[in-house]
XYZ file of C-alpha atoms in Angstrom:
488
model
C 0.000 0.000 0.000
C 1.423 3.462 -0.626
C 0.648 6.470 1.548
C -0.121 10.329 0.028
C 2.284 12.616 1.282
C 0.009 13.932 3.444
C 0.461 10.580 5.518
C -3.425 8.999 4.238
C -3.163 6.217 2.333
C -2.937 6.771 -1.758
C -5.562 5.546 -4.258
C -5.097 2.060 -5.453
C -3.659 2.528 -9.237
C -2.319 6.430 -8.880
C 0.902 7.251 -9.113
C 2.480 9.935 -6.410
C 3.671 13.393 -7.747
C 7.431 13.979 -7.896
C 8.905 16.680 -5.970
C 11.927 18.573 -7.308
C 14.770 18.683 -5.358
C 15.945 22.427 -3.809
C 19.322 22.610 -4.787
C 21.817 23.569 -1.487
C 22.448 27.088 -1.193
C 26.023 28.808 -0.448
C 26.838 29.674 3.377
C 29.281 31.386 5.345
C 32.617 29.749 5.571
C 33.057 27.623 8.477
C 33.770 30.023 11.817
C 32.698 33.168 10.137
C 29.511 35.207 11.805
C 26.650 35.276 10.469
C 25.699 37.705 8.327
C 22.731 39.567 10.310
C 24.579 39.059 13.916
C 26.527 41.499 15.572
C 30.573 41.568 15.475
C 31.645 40.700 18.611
C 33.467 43.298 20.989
C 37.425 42.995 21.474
C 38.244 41.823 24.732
C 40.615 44.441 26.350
C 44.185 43.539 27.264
C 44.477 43.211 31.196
C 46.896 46.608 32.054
C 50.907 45.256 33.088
C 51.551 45.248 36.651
C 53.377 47.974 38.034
C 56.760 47.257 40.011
C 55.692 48.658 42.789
C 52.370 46.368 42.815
C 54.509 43.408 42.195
C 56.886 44.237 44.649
C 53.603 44.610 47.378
C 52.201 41.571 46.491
C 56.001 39.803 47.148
C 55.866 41.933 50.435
C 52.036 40.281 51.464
C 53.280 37.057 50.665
C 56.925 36.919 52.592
C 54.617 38.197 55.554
C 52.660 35.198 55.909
C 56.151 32.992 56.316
C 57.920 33.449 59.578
C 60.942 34.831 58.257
C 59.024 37.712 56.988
C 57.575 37.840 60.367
C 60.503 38.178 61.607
C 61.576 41.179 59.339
C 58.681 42.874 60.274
C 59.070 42.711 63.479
C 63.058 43.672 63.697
C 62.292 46.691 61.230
C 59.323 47.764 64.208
C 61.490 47.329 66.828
C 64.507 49.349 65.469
C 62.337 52.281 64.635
C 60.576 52.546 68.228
C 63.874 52.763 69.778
C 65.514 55.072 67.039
C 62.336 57.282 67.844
C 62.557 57.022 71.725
C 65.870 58.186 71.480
C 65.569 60.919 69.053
C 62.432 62.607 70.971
C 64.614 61.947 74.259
C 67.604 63.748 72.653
C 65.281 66.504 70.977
C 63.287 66.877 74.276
C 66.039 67.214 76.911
C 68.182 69.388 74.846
C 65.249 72.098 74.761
C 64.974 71.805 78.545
C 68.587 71.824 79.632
C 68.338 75.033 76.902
C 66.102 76.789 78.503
C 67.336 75.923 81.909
C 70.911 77.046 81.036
C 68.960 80.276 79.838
C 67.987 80.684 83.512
C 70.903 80.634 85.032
C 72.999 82.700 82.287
C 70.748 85.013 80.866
C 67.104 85.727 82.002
C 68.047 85.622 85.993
C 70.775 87.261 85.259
C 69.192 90.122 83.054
C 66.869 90.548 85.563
C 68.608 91.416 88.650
C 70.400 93.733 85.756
C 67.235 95.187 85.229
C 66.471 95.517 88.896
C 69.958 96.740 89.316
C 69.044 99.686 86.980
C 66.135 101.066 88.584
C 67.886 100.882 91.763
C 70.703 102.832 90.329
C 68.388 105.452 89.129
C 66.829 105.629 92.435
C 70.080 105.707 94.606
C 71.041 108.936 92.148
C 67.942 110.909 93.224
C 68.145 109.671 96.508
C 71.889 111.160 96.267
C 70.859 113.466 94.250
C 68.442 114.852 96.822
C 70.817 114.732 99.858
C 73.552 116.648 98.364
C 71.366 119.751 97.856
C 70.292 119.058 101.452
C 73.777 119.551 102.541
C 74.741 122.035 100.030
C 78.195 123.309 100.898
C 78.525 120.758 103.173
C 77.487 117.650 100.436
C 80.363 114.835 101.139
C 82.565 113.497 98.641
C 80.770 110.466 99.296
C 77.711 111.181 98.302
C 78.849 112.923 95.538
C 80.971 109.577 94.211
C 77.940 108.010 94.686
C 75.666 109.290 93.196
C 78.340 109.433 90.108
C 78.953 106.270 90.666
C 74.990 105.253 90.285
C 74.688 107.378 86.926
C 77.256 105.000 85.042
C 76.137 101.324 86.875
C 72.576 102.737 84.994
C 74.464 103.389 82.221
C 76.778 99.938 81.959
C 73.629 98.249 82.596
C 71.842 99.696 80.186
C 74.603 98.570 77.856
C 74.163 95.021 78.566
C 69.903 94.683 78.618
C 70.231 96.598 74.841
C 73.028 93.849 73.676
C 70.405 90.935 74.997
C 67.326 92.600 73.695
C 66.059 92.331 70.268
C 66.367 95.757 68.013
C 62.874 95.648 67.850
C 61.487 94.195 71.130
C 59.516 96.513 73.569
C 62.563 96.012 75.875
C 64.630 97.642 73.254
C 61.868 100.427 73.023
C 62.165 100.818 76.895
C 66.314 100.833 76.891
C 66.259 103.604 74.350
C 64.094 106.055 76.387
C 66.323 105.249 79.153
C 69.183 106.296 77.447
C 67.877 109.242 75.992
C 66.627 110.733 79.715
C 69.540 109.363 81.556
C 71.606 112.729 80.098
C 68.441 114.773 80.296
C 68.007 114.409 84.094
C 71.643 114.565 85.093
C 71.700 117.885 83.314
C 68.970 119.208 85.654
C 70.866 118.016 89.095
C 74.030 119.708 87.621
C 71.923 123.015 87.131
C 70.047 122.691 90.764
C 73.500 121.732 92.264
C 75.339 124.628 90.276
C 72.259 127.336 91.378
C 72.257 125.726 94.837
C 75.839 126.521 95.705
C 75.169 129.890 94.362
C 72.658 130.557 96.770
C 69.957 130.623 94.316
C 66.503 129.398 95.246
C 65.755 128.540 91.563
C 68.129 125.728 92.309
C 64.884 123.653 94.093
C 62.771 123.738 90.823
C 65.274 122.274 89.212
C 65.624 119.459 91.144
C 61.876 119.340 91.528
C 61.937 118.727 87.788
C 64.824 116.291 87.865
C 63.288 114.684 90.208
C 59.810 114.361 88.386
C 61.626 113.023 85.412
C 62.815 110.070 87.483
C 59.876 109.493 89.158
C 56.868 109.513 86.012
C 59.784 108.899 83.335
C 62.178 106.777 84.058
C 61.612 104.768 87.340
C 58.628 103.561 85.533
C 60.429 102.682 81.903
C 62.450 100.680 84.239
C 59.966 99.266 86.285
C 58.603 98.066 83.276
C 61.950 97.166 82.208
C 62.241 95.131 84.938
C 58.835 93.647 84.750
C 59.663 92.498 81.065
C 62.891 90.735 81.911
C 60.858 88.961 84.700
C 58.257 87.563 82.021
C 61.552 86.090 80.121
C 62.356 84.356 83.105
C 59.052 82.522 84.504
C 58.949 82.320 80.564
C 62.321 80.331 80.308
C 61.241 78.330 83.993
C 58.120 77.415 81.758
C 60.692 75.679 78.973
C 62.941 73.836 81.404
C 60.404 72.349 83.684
C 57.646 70.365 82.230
C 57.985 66.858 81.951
C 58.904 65.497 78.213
C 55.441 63.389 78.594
C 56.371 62.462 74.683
C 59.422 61.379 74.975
C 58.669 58.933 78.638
C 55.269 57.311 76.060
C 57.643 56.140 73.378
C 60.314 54.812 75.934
C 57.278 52.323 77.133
C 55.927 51.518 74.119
C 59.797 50.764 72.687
C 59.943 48.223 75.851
C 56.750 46.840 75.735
C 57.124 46.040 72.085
C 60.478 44.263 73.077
C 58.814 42.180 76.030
C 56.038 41.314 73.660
C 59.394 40.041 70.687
C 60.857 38.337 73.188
C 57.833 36.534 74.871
C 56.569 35.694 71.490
C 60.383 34.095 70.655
C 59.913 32.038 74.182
C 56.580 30.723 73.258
C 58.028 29.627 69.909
C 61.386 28.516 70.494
C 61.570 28.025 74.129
C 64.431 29.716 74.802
C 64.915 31.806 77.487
C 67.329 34.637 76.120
C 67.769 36.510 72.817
C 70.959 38.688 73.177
C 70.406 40.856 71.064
C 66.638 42.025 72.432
C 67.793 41.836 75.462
C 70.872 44.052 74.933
C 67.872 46.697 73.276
C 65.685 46.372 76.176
C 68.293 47.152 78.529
C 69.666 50.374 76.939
C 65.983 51.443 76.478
C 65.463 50.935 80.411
C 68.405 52.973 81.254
C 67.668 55.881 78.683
C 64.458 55.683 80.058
C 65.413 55.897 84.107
C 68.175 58.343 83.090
C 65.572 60.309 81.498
C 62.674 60.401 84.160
C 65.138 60.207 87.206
C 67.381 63.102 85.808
C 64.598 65.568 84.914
C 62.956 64.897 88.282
C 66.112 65.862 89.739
C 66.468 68.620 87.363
C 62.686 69.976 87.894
C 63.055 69.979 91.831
C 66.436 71.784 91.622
C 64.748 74.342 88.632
C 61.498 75.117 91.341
C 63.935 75.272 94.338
C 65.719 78.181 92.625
C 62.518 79.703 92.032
C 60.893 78.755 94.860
C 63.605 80.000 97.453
C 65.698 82.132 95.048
C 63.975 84.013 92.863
C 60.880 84.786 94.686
C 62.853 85.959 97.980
C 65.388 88.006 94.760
C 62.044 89.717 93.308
C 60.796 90.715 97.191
C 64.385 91.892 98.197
C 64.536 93.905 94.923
C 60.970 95.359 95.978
C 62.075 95.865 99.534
C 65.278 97.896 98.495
C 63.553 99.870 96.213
C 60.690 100.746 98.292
C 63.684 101.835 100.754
C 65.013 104.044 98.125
C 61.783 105.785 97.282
C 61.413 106.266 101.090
C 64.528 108.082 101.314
C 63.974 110.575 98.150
C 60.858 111.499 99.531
C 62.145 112.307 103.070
C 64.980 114.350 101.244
C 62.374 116.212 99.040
C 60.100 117.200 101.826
C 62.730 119.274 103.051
C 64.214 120.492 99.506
C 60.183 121.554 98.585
C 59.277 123.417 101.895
C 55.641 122.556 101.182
C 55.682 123.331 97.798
C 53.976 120.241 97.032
C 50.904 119.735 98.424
C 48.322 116.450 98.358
C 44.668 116.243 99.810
C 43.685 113.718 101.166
C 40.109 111.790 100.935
C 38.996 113.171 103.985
C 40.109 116.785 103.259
C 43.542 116.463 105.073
C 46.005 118.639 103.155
C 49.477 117.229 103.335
C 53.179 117.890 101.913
C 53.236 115.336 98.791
C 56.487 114.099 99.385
C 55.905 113.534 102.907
C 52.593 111.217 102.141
C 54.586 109.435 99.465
C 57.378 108.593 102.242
C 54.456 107.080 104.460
C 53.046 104.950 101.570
C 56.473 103.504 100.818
C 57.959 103.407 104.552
C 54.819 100.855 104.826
C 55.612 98.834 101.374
C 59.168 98.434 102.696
C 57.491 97.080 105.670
C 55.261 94.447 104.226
C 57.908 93.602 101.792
C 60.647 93.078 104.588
C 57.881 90.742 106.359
C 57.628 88.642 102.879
C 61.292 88.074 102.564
C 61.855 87.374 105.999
C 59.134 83.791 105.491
C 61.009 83.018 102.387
C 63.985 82.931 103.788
C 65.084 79.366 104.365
C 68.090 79.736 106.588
C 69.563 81.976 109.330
C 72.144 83.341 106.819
C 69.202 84.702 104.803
C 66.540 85.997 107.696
C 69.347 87.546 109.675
C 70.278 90.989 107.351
C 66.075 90.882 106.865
C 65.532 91.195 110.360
C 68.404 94.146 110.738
C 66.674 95.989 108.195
C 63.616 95.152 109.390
C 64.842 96.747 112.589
C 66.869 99.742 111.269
C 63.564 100.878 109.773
C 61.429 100.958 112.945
C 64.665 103.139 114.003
C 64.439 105.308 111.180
C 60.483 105.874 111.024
C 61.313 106.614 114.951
C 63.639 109.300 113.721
C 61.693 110.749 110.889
C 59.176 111.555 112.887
C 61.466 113.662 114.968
C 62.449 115.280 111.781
C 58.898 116.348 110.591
C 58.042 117.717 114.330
C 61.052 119.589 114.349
C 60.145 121.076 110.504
C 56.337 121.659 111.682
C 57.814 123.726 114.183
C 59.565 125.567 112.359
C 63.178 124.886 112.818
C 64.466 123.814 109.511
C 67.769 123.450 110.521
C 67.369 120.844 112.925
C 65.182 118.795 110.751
C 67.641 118.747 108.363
C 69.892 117.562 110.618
C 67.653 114.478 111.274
C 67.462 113.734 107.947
C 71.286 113.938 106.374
C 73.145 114.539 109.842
C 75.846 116.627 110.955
C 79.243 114.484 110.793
C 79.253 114.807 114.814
C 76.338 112.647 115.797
C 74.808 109.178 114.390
C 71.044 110.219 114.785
C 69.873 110.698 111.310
C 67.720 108.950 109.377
C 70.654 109.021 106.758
C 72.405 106.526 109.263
C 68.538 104.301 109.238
C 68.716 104.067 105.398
C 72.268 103.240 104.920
C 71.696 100.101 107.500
C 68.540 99.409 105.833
C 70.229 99.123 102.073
C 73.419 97.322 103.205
C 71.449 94.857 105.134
C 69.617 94.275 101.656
C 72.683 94.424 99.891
C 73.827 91.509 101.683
C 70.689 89.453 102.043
C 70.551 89.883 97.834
C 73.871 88.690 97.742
C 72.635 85.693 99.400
C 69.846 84.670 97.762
C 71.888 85.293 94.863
C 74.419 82.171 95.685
C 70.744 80.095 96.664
C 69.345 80.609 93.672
C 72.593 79.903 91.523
C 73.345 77.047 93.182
C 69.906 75.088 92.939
C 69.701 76.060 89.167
C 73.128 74.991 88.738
C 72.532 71.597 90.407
C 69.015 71.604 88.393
C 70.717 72.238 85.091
C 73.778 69.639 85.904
C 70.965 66.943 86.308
C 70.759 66.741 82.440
C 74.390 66.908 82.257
C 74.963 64.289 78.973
C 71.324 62.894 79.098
C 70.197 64.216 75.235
C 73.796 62.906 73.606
C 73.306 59.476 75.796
C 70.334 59.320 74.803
C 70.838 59.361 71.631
C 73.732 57.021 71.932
C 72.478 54.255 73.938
C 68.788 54.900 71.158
C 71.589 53.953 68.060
C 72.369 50.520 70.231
C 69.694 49.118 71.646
C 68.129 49.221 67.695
C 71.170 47.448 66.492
C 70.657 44.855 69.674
C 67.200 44.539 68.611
C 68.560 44.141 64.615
C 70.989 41.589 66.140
C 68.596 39.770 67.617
C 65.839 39.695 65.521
C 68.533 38.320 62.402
C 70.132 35.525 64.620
C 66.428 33.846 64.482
C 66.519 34.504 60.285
C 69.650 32.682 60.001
C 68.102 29.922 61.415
C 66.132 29.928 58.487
C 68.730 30.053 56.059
């Protein structure tokens, strides 16, 4: 039976239509895209590796392995101590700066600038007593107060050499030096009118005298005050504690405890020379450095403490002592001339009421530097001023009841003397300064030696430091590449 293309079954006796073949049509070659499909896209070329990428990836793989480890860990090591040392070094070399500054420049400077408004002061006060005596003016007084003019003027010398040309010190040392001539010119005139007889003689050393007092005491008060900021400035420097420093010296040990433990725990031995060599010069830089600036610190604030505190109150004592004395003089050189009213209507010579207010700031002074002094060698020429100035208030008082009275000449006497008797108050003052004199002188030696045993206390410590830094991170190199050549 034959089937119809269709699949049914064909008529018996009919033959089946041929179909003609479809001959093959022509393709793409073999591997080639097809004609309506996209091209594909080039696949980029991956970018070459850098060096320095290659080199990290060698550096992430050598610190997996032990040896690499090990590197690691030496290279850490080394630079903790290099740093301790180097801060140690950097840190104590500021503070034995600054403490060196101390005791050979700021202290110094400022008893120089101390020494400069007493100077100026003593020359009034001399100044002021040799009118007084007139014909009669020593040859003492008159070398002194000569000899005050040109310790102003040497002094004056040395702050301008240590002051910057443009600082406000500089500012201050310049008006000084430019009144200096300006005021001994006016004593020379008062003196020169005075001997004459002249009365115009007083103004002029009225004047002079006003110059010193609301010119140039205060430019060197302020002087003085300046120079004492440089000092509690350069205290400031030396004292602290190099907090920096001390933090890397216990992180540079405690990573070397940590080495070696972890070298125990793998290897079982006790010892690795090398760390242990780095561990001890890290302890000893690191004693050295907190035991010596303890030392340093206490002997810094001692000087400070029991030096220059008692130096500032003497300095304020003796001036206060010298301002007392001008003002007695110029009571008598003004004859009331000057005038001051008080709150409560109370009319008073000026120069008198200015002696009162400083007669009671020498007191309160002497009181202060009598508790700071630490020793008998310092409270004993304290408590002869202190008493010479009871003796001397006793005797001014004598003096003004005398001039209230009316008899001028005998309260001059009280004041500068007369050669035959020691009852002046001329005799009071002169006890009074040499008794500061002395106590100044010291307090001086106190405060030089503290700051000197202070500043000795860092004697070496930055170059040690520094020295012992360089071979404790070799010890810890050492040690560290005796465990790599076991790897070798």
């Amino acid at each position: 039976m034959t089937h119809s293309p269709n699949g049914g079954a064909a008529a018996p006796g009919r033959a089946l239509p041929t179909i003609p073949a479809v001959p093959p049509q022509p393709g793409p070659p073999a591997g080639a895209p097809h004609p309506t499909a996209p091209a594909p896209a080039p696949v980029p070329a991956s970018p070459r590796r850098t060096a320095f990428a290659e080199g990290i990836d060698r550096l992430r793989a050598a610190a997996v392995t032990e040896p690499g480890r090990l590197r690691a860990i030496g290279a850490v090591l080394a630079l903790l101590v290099i740093a301790f040392g180097a801060v140690t070094a950097w840190q104590t070399t500021d503070r034995a700066g600054a403490a060196d500054d101390v005791l050979h420049s700021s202290q110094p400077l400022s008893s120089d600038a101390a020494d400069i408004y007493r100077s100026l002061a003593d020359a009034n006060t001399m100044a002021a007593g040799g009118y007084l005596a007139g014909l009669q003016e020593t040859t003492a007084t008159r070398e002194r107060y000569e000899a005050d003019v040109r310790t102003a003027a040497a002094k004056l010398v040395t702050a301008a050499a240590n002051s910057a040309p443009d600082s406000p010190s500089a500012a201050t040392i310049a008006k000084l030096n430019e009144l200096l001539p300006r005021y001994k010119g006016l004593v020379e005139t008062a003196r020169a009118n005075n001997r004459q007889g002249f009365p115009v003689g007083g103004a002029y050393l009225r004047t002079a005298n006003t110059t010193m007092q609301n010119q140039m005491l205060p430019a060197a008060e302020d002087l003085y005050q300046k120079e004492n900021q440089r000092l509690r400035s350069d205290y400031a420097d030396a004292t602290p504690y190099p907090w920096a420093a001390i933090a890397l010296g216990v992180l540079a040990l405690a990573a070397l405890a940590w080495a070696q433990r972890r070298e125990y725990r793998r290897t079982n031995r006790v010892l690795n020379h090398g760390l242990t060599a780095a561990t001890a010069a890290c302890a000893v830089v690191l004693l050295w450095l907190v035991v010596g600036h303890s030392v340093a610190r206490a002997g810094l604030n001692g000087s400070y403490e029991h030096g220059v505190r008692s130096l500032n109150v003497l300095h304020d004592a003796r001036i206060a002592s010298l301002k007392a004395r001008s003002d007695e003089n110029l009571t008598l050189v003004s004859r009331g001339a000057e005038t001051k009213t008080l709150p409560d209507g109370t009319v008073m010579d000026a120069y008198d009421w200015a002696y009162d207010q400083e007669i009671r700031a020498l007191g309160k002074t002497l009181d202060q530097a009598g508790a700071l002094a630490d020793d008998a060698a310092g409270r004993d020429p304290v408590r002869v001023a202190n008493d010479s100035m009871k003796v001397w208030i006793a005797r001014h008082t004598e003096a003004r009841q005398a001039d209230d009275s009316g008899d001028y000449q005998k309260a001059r006497d009280r004041v500068i003397g007369t050669g035959a008797e020691d009852q002046a108050t001329a005799e009071c003052f002169d006890n009074v300064d040499a008794s500061l004199a002395k106590a100044l002188t010291h307090e001086t030696g106190e405060f030089r030696q503290a700051a000197e045993d202070g500043r000795s206390a860092m004697t070496g410590l930055p170059a040690g430091a520094a020295a012992l830094a360089v071979l404790g991170a070799a010890g810890a190199l050492l040690g560290i590449g005796r465990r790599l050549s076991e790897y070798r």
